């Protein structure tokens, strides 16, 4: 037995690494919520035919190649769409990637470097997360590693290359191209690198392989062309902004769990390895290749995001990440003697596992906006209070995102509103609140822009927060009727003078009003009017505070305006925010509530001046009544 262990030490260690990798990836797999992107993929499977799924679920409504979506269509058609079942193939791809990365690093450098590489891939939060979620990253990593493995057999080493190796190279590269566009870019760089390794024995089959790869991609060209023609996720209307200077260093920090402990251990082991082994290091060409495969995708994404359209995210750089790890592993292990290598593997393995599991609390952390806990809260409150006593509203990109979990939890419920991003959708929320006659109101959102004003709309009729479940990039709140409390509250009925309110007599109109006889009239001759003014010290702020303004307004044709918050210091504005009034009252000739709410910045000083006013930006007339300004403690969302 001892002899067997001695002869197969590397294999036993590798199997142990993969086993721990499986444990880290399978633990609580179906317990944490499917992400917005995963639910989006499942939503885009719900078509009557395969052709409709390709046209409507991929070509017109996605920015990824068709490969993963086709796989999910076939996989869920056989095994269903439960969270564990959906994620299972992606976990398996992630585990296979640990093994293939070991083989590549062992072939390029030493088996010791391969084991250290496998240990890194096994325990890092970065690689665990993107091998768990049912998105293109896990299969993309595996296919790109396989492409590099067959590339290695073609160009590295002295063994004769089998014809089947070229075939597998063609298939793995093609799989990358059908999986993710940045994976496509990465293997394009790999294929281009091969041109520098051509010789009289391999140039012809390699060129033929390239032609075969292009031919295999022809069926996807129409999808690629259409998706590229409609732009991307960045730009003025997209949620992703261009990367700032220093983005790359933030990315490296993220790669190693944002952990000072782990980065210190990696730095010490790399430094010691260089100090001891620098003169013995070989394979300088492969170090350059690995470094180029890691850095070039970043520089391309950075330049494109700065000058064309923002695309750069941590997730898309994962295809080149293993080669940076291979460099570190080789520098640490040098000539690859087993004794020192086992110590390094243990150090990386133990420190990385501690960082991921204990320090980062990986399995108890919400990494994306969640939907499962949102659905669970709706179910719990309806069961406790009675479904007939609750009105429900939610803001998500698609109704299926919340109904997926409601269906799997075997609960049927009705939502009056499913999205609040556009004026017409906001009007639906306003209408739902106004028409509701239940004692309770539920409002939630997940992974979508959610202005604070949405809560003011609900609290206009349901002032009391009974329970508030706050999650990462998602939140659901149970409201009830009752009396709302404020830290500061000031209002005027426009009938008599009121502190902080500068009401100009020429602004007063007596032909339209909600309460009393007076209102404020705005028209083309009055871009600004009466306002609220106070000092920061008047608000008596002692914690994080949200300031809000509410007015009741009535529109005439052509009217448009903004409710403005302006904070000044020494007559210079230091904080300016506004709320477009047309987003709350899209219909004309009707009175309705308009809100502005913002968290006050922490830089405020006691003598800073706070002003709330109306900016008339249109040509039509409108009337304003019952203005109010108030503050309350900020609820921090994650």
mmCIF file of C-alpha atoms in Angstrom, residues 253-491:
data_model
loop_
_atom_site.group_PDB
_atom_site.id
_atom_site.type_symbol
_atom_site.label_atom_id
_atom_site.label_comp_id
_atom_site.label_asym_id
_atom_site.label_seq_id
_atom_site.Cartn_x
_atom_site.Cartn_y
_atom_site.Cartn_z
ATOM 1 C CA UNK A 253 -7.632 41.648 -6.204
ATOM 2 C CA UNK A 254 -11.032 40.105 -6.947
ATOM 3 C CA UNK A 255 -9.399 37.038 -8.538
ATOM 4 C CA UNK A 256 -7.801 36.220 -5.211
ATOM 5 C CA UNK A 257 -10.991 36.630 -3.160
ATOM 6 C CA UNK A 258 -10.360 40.305 -2.310
ATOM 7 C CA UNK A 259 -8.335 38.738 0.476
ATOM 8 C CA UNK A 260 -5.202 40.319 1.912
ATOM 9 C CA UNK A 261 -4.394 37.011 3.603
ATOM 10 C CA UNK A 262 -4.560 34.961 0.403
ATOM 11 C CA UNK A 263 -2.723 37.573 -1.669
ATOM 12 C CA UNK A 264 0.037 37.722 0.959
ATOM 13 C CA UNK A 265 0.486 33.946 0.883
ATOM 14 C CA UNK A 266 0.556 33.914 -2.914
ATOM 15 C CA UNK A 267 3.031 36.803 -2.963
ATOM 16 C CA UNK A 268 5.344 35.150 -0.413
ATOM 17 C CA UNK A 269 5.312 31.767 -2.190
ATOM 18 C CA UNK A 270 5.928 33.387 -5.581
ATOM 19 C CA UNK A 271 8.736 35.542 -4.198
ATOM 20 C CA UNK A 272 10.424 32.588 -2.488
ATOM 21 C CA UNK A 273 10.039 30.513 -5.628
ATOM 22 C CA UNK A 274 11.696 33.175 -7.758
ATOM 23 C CA UNK A 275 14.479 33.612 -5.219
ATOM 24 C CA UNK A 276 15.256 29.886 -5.066
ATOM 25 C CA UNK A 277 14.488 28.764 -8.599
ATOM 26 C CA UNK A 278 15.074 31.744 -10.911
ATOM 27 C CA UNK A 279 18.258 30.374 -12.478
ATOM 28 C CA UNK A 280 16.630 26.993 -13.104
ATOM 29 C CA UNK A 281 13.521 28.361 -14.809
ATOM 30 C CA UNK A 282 13.072 27.342 -18.421
ATOM 31 C CA UNK A 283 10.303 27.486 -21.023
ATOM 32 C CA UNK A 284 10.552 31.274 -21.278
ATOM 33 C CA UNK A 285 8.576 31.206 -24.533
ATOM 34 C CA UNK A 286 5.644 29.507 -22.796
ATOM 35 C CA UNK A 287 5.727 32.076 -19.989
ATOM 36 C CA UNK A 288 5.308 34.775 -22.631
ATOM 37 C CA UNK A 289 2.501 32.846 -24.322
ATOM 38 C CA UNK A 290 0.628 32.352 -21.039
ATOM 39 C CA UNK A 291 1.084 36.001 -20.078
ATOM 40 C CA UNK A 292 -0.121 37.157 -23.494
ATOM 41 C CA UNK A 293 -3.212 34.940 -23.300
ATOM 42 C CA UNK A 294 -4.025 36.493 -19.943
ATOM 43 C CA UNK A 295 -3.311 40.143 -20.781
ATOM 44 C CA UNK A 296 -4.388 40.550 -24.419
ATOM 45 C CA UNK A 297 -8.094 39.815 -23.767
ATOM 46 C CA UNK A 298 -8.003 42.413 -21.007
ATOM 47 C CA UNK A 299 -6.394 45.100 -23.166
ATOM 48 C CA UNK A 300 -8.811 44.453 -26.023
ATOM 49 C CA UNK A 301 -11.798 44.642 -23.682
ATOM 50 C CA UNK A 302 -10.430 47.729 -21.934
ATOM 51 C CA UNK A 303 -9.802 49.616 -25.164
ATOM 52 C CA UNK A 304 -13.137 48.604 -26.683
ATOM 53 C CA UNK A 305 -14.991 49.549 -23.505
ATOM 54 C CA UNK A 306 -13.321 52.947 -23.346
ATOM 55 C CA UNK A 307 -13.646 53.904 -27.012
ATOM 56 C CA UNK A 308 -16.555 51.929 -28.482
ATOM 57 C CA UNK A 309 -19.001 50.260 -26.111
ATOM 58 C CA UNK A 310 -18.551 49.071 -22.489
ATOM 59 C CA UNK A 311 -18.244 45.286 -22.294
ATOM 60 C CA UNK A 312 -15.470 44.679 -19.762
ATOM 61 C CA UNK A 313 -16.509 42.644 -16.721
ATOM 62 C CA UNK A 314 -14.629 40.252 -14.465
ATOM 63 C CA UNK A 315 -16.627 37.328 -15.836
ATOM 64 C CA UNK A 316 -15.433 37.599 -19.451
ATOM 65 C CA UNK A 317 -11.753 37.505 -18.488
ATOM 66 C CA UNK A 318 -12.072 34.104 -16.866
ATOM 67 C CA UNK A 319 -11.101 32.270 -20.068
ATOM 68 C CA UNK A 320 -7.541 33.608 -19.884
ATOM 69 C CA UNK A 321 -7.261 33.462 -16.100
ATOM 70 C CA UNK A 322 -5.928 29.851 -15.795
ATOM 71 C CA UNK A 323 -2.756 30.802 -17.685
ATOM 72 C CA UNK A 324 -1.897 33.522 -15.189
ATOM 73 C CA UNK A 325 -2.332 30.913 -12.471
ATOM 74 C CA UNK A 326 -0.041 28.535 -14.376
ATOM 75 C CA UNK A 327 2.683 31.198 -14.427
ATOM 76 C CA UNK A 328 2.413 31.700 -10.667
ATOM 77 C CA UNK A 329 2.358 27.941 -10.070
ATOM 78 C CA UNK A 330 5.509 27.430 -12.157
ATOM 79 C CA UNK A 331 7.333 30.277 -10.448
ATOM 80 C CA UNK A 332 6.431 28.839 -7.054
ATOM 81 C CA UNK A 333 7.466 25.250 -7.786
ATOM 82 C CA UNK A 334 10.552 25.752 -9.955
ATOM 83 C CA UNK A 335 11.988 22.407 -11.014
ATOM 84 C CA UNK A 336 9.012 20.702 -9.421
ATOM 85 C CA UNK A 337 10.520 18.647 -6.607
ATOM 86 C CA UNK A 338 7.676 16.794 -4.897
ATOM 87 C CA UNK A 339 8.424 17.731 -1.271
ATOM 88 C CA UNK A 340 8.352 21.545 -1.672
ATOM 89 C CA UNK A 341 5.487 21.205 -4.157
ATOM 90 C CA UNK A 342 3.330 19.356 -1.607
ATOM 91 C CA UNK A 343 3.918 22.159 0.893
ATOM 92 C CA UNK A 344 2.914 24.785 -1.680
ATOM 93 C CA UNK A 345 -0.196 22.829 -2.689
ATOM 94 C CA UNK A 346 -1.177 22.531 0.959
ATOM 95 C CA UNK A 347 -0.533 26.245 1.589
ATOM 96 C CA UNK A 348 -2.633 27.346 -1.397
ATOM 97 C CA UNK A 349 -5.298 24.747 -0.730
ATOM 98 C CA UNK A 350 -5.703 25.495 2.974
ATOM 99 C CA UNK A 351 -5.415 29.281 2.697
ATOM 100 C CA UNK A 352 -7.696 29.432 -0.338
ATOM 101 C CA UNK A 353 -10.325 27.190 1.252
ATOM 102 C CA UNK A 354 -10.220 29.209 4.475
ATOM 103 C CA UNK A 355 -10.540 32.462 2.540
ATOM 104 C CA UNK A 356 -13.445 31.240 0.410
ATOM 105 C CA UNK A 357 -15.415 29.322 3.037
ATOM 106 C CA UNK A 358 -14.671 31.206 6.265
ATOM 107 C CA UNK A 359 -13.324 34.645 5.428
ATOM 108 C CA UNK A 360 -15.612 35.315 2.446
ATOM 109 C CA UNK A 361 -18.507 33.147 3.691
ATOM 110 C CA UNK A 362 -18.966 32.088 0.087
ATOM 111 C CA UNK A 363 -21.826 29.655 0.620
ATOM 112 C CA UNK A 364 -23.746 32.133 2.766
ATOM 113 C CA UNK A 365 -23.230 35.175 0.548
ATOM 114 C CA UNK A 366 -25.630 36.448 -2.104
ATOM 115 C CA UNK A 367 -23.502 37.013 -5.204
ATOM 116 C CA UNK A 368 -26.305 38.289 -7.434
ATOM 117 C CA UNK A 369 -29.739 39.788 -7.016
ATOM 118 C CA UNK A 370 -31.956 37.030 -5.616
ATOM 119 C CA UNK A 371 -35.440 35.818 -6.522
ATOM 120 C CA UNK A 372 -35.995 32.749 -4.363
ATOM 121 C CA UNK A 373 -36.007 34.628 -1.011
ATOM 122 C CA UNK A 374 -38.296 37.254 -2.563
ATOM 123 C CA UNK A 375 -40.796 34.552 -3.557
ATOM 124 C CA UNK A 376 -40.487 32.907 -0.124
ATOM 125 C CA UNK A 377 -41.326 36.194 1.625
ATOM 126 C CA UNK A 378 -44.422 36.689 -0.547
ATOM 127 C CA UNK A 379 -45.586 33.166 0.277
ATOM 128 C CA UNK A 380 -44.927 33.551 3.999
ATOM 129 C CA UNK A 381 -46.749 36.881 4.285
ATOM 130 C CA UNK A 382 -49.730 35.666 2.276
ATOM 131 C CA UNK A 383 -49.982 32.570 4.461
ATOM 132 C CA UNK A 384 -49.684 34.597 7.673
ATOM 133 C CA UNK A 385 -52.015 37.447 6.692
ATOM 134 C CA UNK A 386 -54.278 35.788 4.134
ATOM 135 C CA UNK A 387 -53.890 36.310 0.408
ATOM 136 C CA UNK A 388 -57.080 38.382 0.230
ATOM 137 C CA UNK A 389 -55.594 40.880 2.703
ATOM 138 C CA UNK A 390 -52.536 41.636 0.581
ATOM 139 C CA UNK A 391 -51.976 43.488 -2.684
ATOM 140 C CA UNK A 392 -48.750 42.503 -4.476
ATOM 141 C CA UNK A 393 -46.500 44.489 -6.794
ATOM 142 C CA UNK A 394 -42.985 43.715 -7.986
ATOM 143 C CA UNK A 395 -40.382 45.103 -10.368
ATOM 144 C CA UNK A 396 -38.411 42.509 -12.357
ATOM 145 C CA UNK A 397 -37.315 42.242 -15.968
ATOM 146 C CA UNK A 398 -39.791 39.477 -16.725
ATOM 147 C CA UNK A 399 -42.757 38.061 -14.757
ATOM 148 C CA UNK A 400 -41.350 34.529 -15.171
ATOM 149 C CA UNK A 401 -38.378 35.436 -12.971
ATOM 150 C CA UNK A 402 -40.603 35.508 -9.882
ATOM 151 C CA UNK A 403 -43.168 32.964 -11.051
ATOM 152 C CA UNK A 404 -40.404 30.398 -11.652
ATOM 153 C CA UNK A 405 -39.910 30.114 -7.904
ATOM 154 C CA UNK A 406 -43.563 30.519 -7.031
ATOM 155 C CA UNK A 407 -44.359 27.587 -9.326
ATOM 156 C CA UNK A 408 -41.530 25.441 -7.901
ATOM 157 C CA UNK A 409 -42.690 26.312 -4.389
ATOM 158 C CA UNK A 410 -46.215 25.366 -5.452
ATOM 159 C CA UNK A 411 -47.787 28.710 -4.682
ATOM 160 C CA UNK A 412 -50.058 30.710 -6.944
ATOM 161 C CA UNK A 413 -50.304 34.435 -6.402
ATOM 162 C CA UNK A 414 -51.249 37.536 -8.349
ATOM 163 C CA UNK A 415 -49.174 40.664 -8.904
ATOM 164 C CA UNK A 416 -50.815 43.915 -9.951
ATOM 165 C CA UNK A 417 -47.506 45.242 -11.330
ATOM 166 C CA UNK A 418 -44.445 43.425 -12.694
ATOM 167 C CA UNK A 419 -42.157 46.295 -13.687
ATOM 168 C CA UNK A 420 -41.726 50.009 -12.898
ATOM 169 C CA UNK A 421 -39.024 51.209 -15.300
ATOM 170 C CA UNK A 422 -41.056 53.376 -17.686
ATOM 171 C CA UNK A 423 -43.666 56.090 -17.085
ATOM 172 C CA UNK A 424 -46.505 53.786 -18.142
ATOM 173 C CA UNK A 425 -45.221 51.095 -15.764
ATOM 174 C CA UNK A 426 -44.886 53.632 -12.950
ATOM 175 C CA UNK A 427 -48.459 54.686 -13.694
ATOM 176 C CA UNK A 428 -49.502 51.071 -13.120
ATOM 177 C CA UNK A 429 -47.863 51.089 -9.677
ATOM 178 C CA UNK A 430 -49.536 54.394 -8.803
ATOM 179 C CA UNK A 431 -52.866 53.025 -9.995
ATOM 180 C CA UNK A 432 -52.400 49.725 -8.103
ATOM 181 C CA UNK A 433 -51.725 51.596 -4.859
ATOM 182 C CA UNK A 434 -54.639 53.964 -5.381
ATOM 183 C CA UNK A 435 -57.095 51.179 -6.179
ATOM 184 C CA UNK A 436 -55.935 48.801 -3.465
ATOM 185 C CA UNK A 437 -58.386 48.269 -0.619
ATOM 186 C CA UNK A 438 -56.441 45.578 1.263
ATOM 187 C CA UNK A 439 -54.911 46.318 4.692
ATOM 188 C CA UNK A 440 -51.450 45.286 3.476
ATOM 189 C CA UNK A 441 -49.355 45.992 0.391
ATOM 190 C CA UNK A 442 -46.237 44.099 -0.737
ATOM 191 C CA UNK A 443 -43.678 45.734 -3.010
ATOM 192 C CA UNK A 444 -40.430 44.073 -4.085
ATOM 193 C CA UNK A 445 -37.756 44.227 -6.753
ATOM 194 C CA UNK A 446 -34.750 42.200 -7.874
ATOM 195 C CA UNK A 447 -31.764 42.970 -10.083
ATOM 196 C CA UNK A 448 -33.354 46.007 -11.678
ATOM 197 C CA UNK A 449 -33.105 49.758 -11.267
ATOM 198 C CA UNK A 450 -35.390 50.736 -8.413
ATOM 199 C CA UNK A 451 -35.749 54.439 -7.560
ATOM 200 C CA UNK A 452 -36.419 55.350 -3.935
ATOM 201 C CA UNK A 453 -39.497 57.180 -5.183
ATOM 202 C CA UNK A 454 -41.224 53.825 -5.700
ATOM 203 C CA UNK A 455 -41.383 53.403 -1.931
ATOM 204 C CA UNK A 456 -42.809 56.895 -1.552
ATOM 205 C CA UNK A 457 -45.575 55.981 -3.992
ATOM 206 C CA UNK A 458 -46.523 52.987 -1.843
ATOM 207 C CA UNK A 459 -46.124 54.804 1.473
ATOM 208 C CA UNK A 460 -48.449 57.557 0.276
ATOM 209 C CA UNK A 461 -51.267 55.128 1.146
ATOM 210 C CA UNK A 462 -49.459 52.450 3.190
ATOM 211 C CA UNK A 463 -47.115 54.502 5.415
ATOM 212 C CA UNK A 464 -45.968 51.799 7.840
ATOM 213 C CA UNK A 465 -43.195 49.303 7.054
ATOM 214 C CA UNK A 466 -44.215 46.111 8.855
ATOM 215 C CA UNK A 467 -41.319 43.961 7.632
ATOM 216 C CA UNK A 468 -38.412 44.611 5.297
ATOM 217 C CA UNK A 469 -36.363 41.784 3.756
ATOM 218 C CA UNK A 470 -33.241 43.297 2.223
ATOM 219 C CA UNK A 471 -30.933 41.208 0.049
ATOM 220 C CA UNK A 472 -28.092 41.836 -2.364
ATOM 221 C CA UNK A 473 -29.477 43.958 -5.225
ATOM 222 C CA UNK A 474 -33.023 42.977 -4.269
ATOM 223 C CA UNK A 475 -35.569 43.779 -1.603
ATOM 224 C CA UNK A 476 -39.151 43.056 -0.633
ATOM 225 C CA UNK A 477 -41.226 45.050 1.852
ATOM 226 C CA UNK A 478 -44.533 44.539 3.609
ATOM 227 C CA UNK A 479 -46.471 47.792 4.144
ATOM 228 C CA UNK A 480 -49.609 48.535 6.118
ATOM 229 C CA UNK A 481 -51.846 51.493 6.814
ATOM 230 C CA UNK A 482 -51.223 53.637 9.863
ATOM 231 C CA UNK A 483 -49.250 56.699 10.883
ATOM 232 C CA UNK A 484 -45.815 57.343 9.434
ATOM 233 C CA UNK A 485 -43.023 58.855 11.516
ATOM 234 C CA UNK A 486 -40.446 61.342 10.249
ATOM 235 C CA UNK A 487 -37.230 62.856 11.518
ATOM 236 C CA UNK A 488 -38.245 66.185 9.952
ATOM 237 C CA UNK A 489 -41.473 67.212 8.260
ATOM 238 C CA UNK A 490 -42.530 70.543 6.762
ATOM 239 C CA UNK A 491 -45.525 71.342 4.583
#
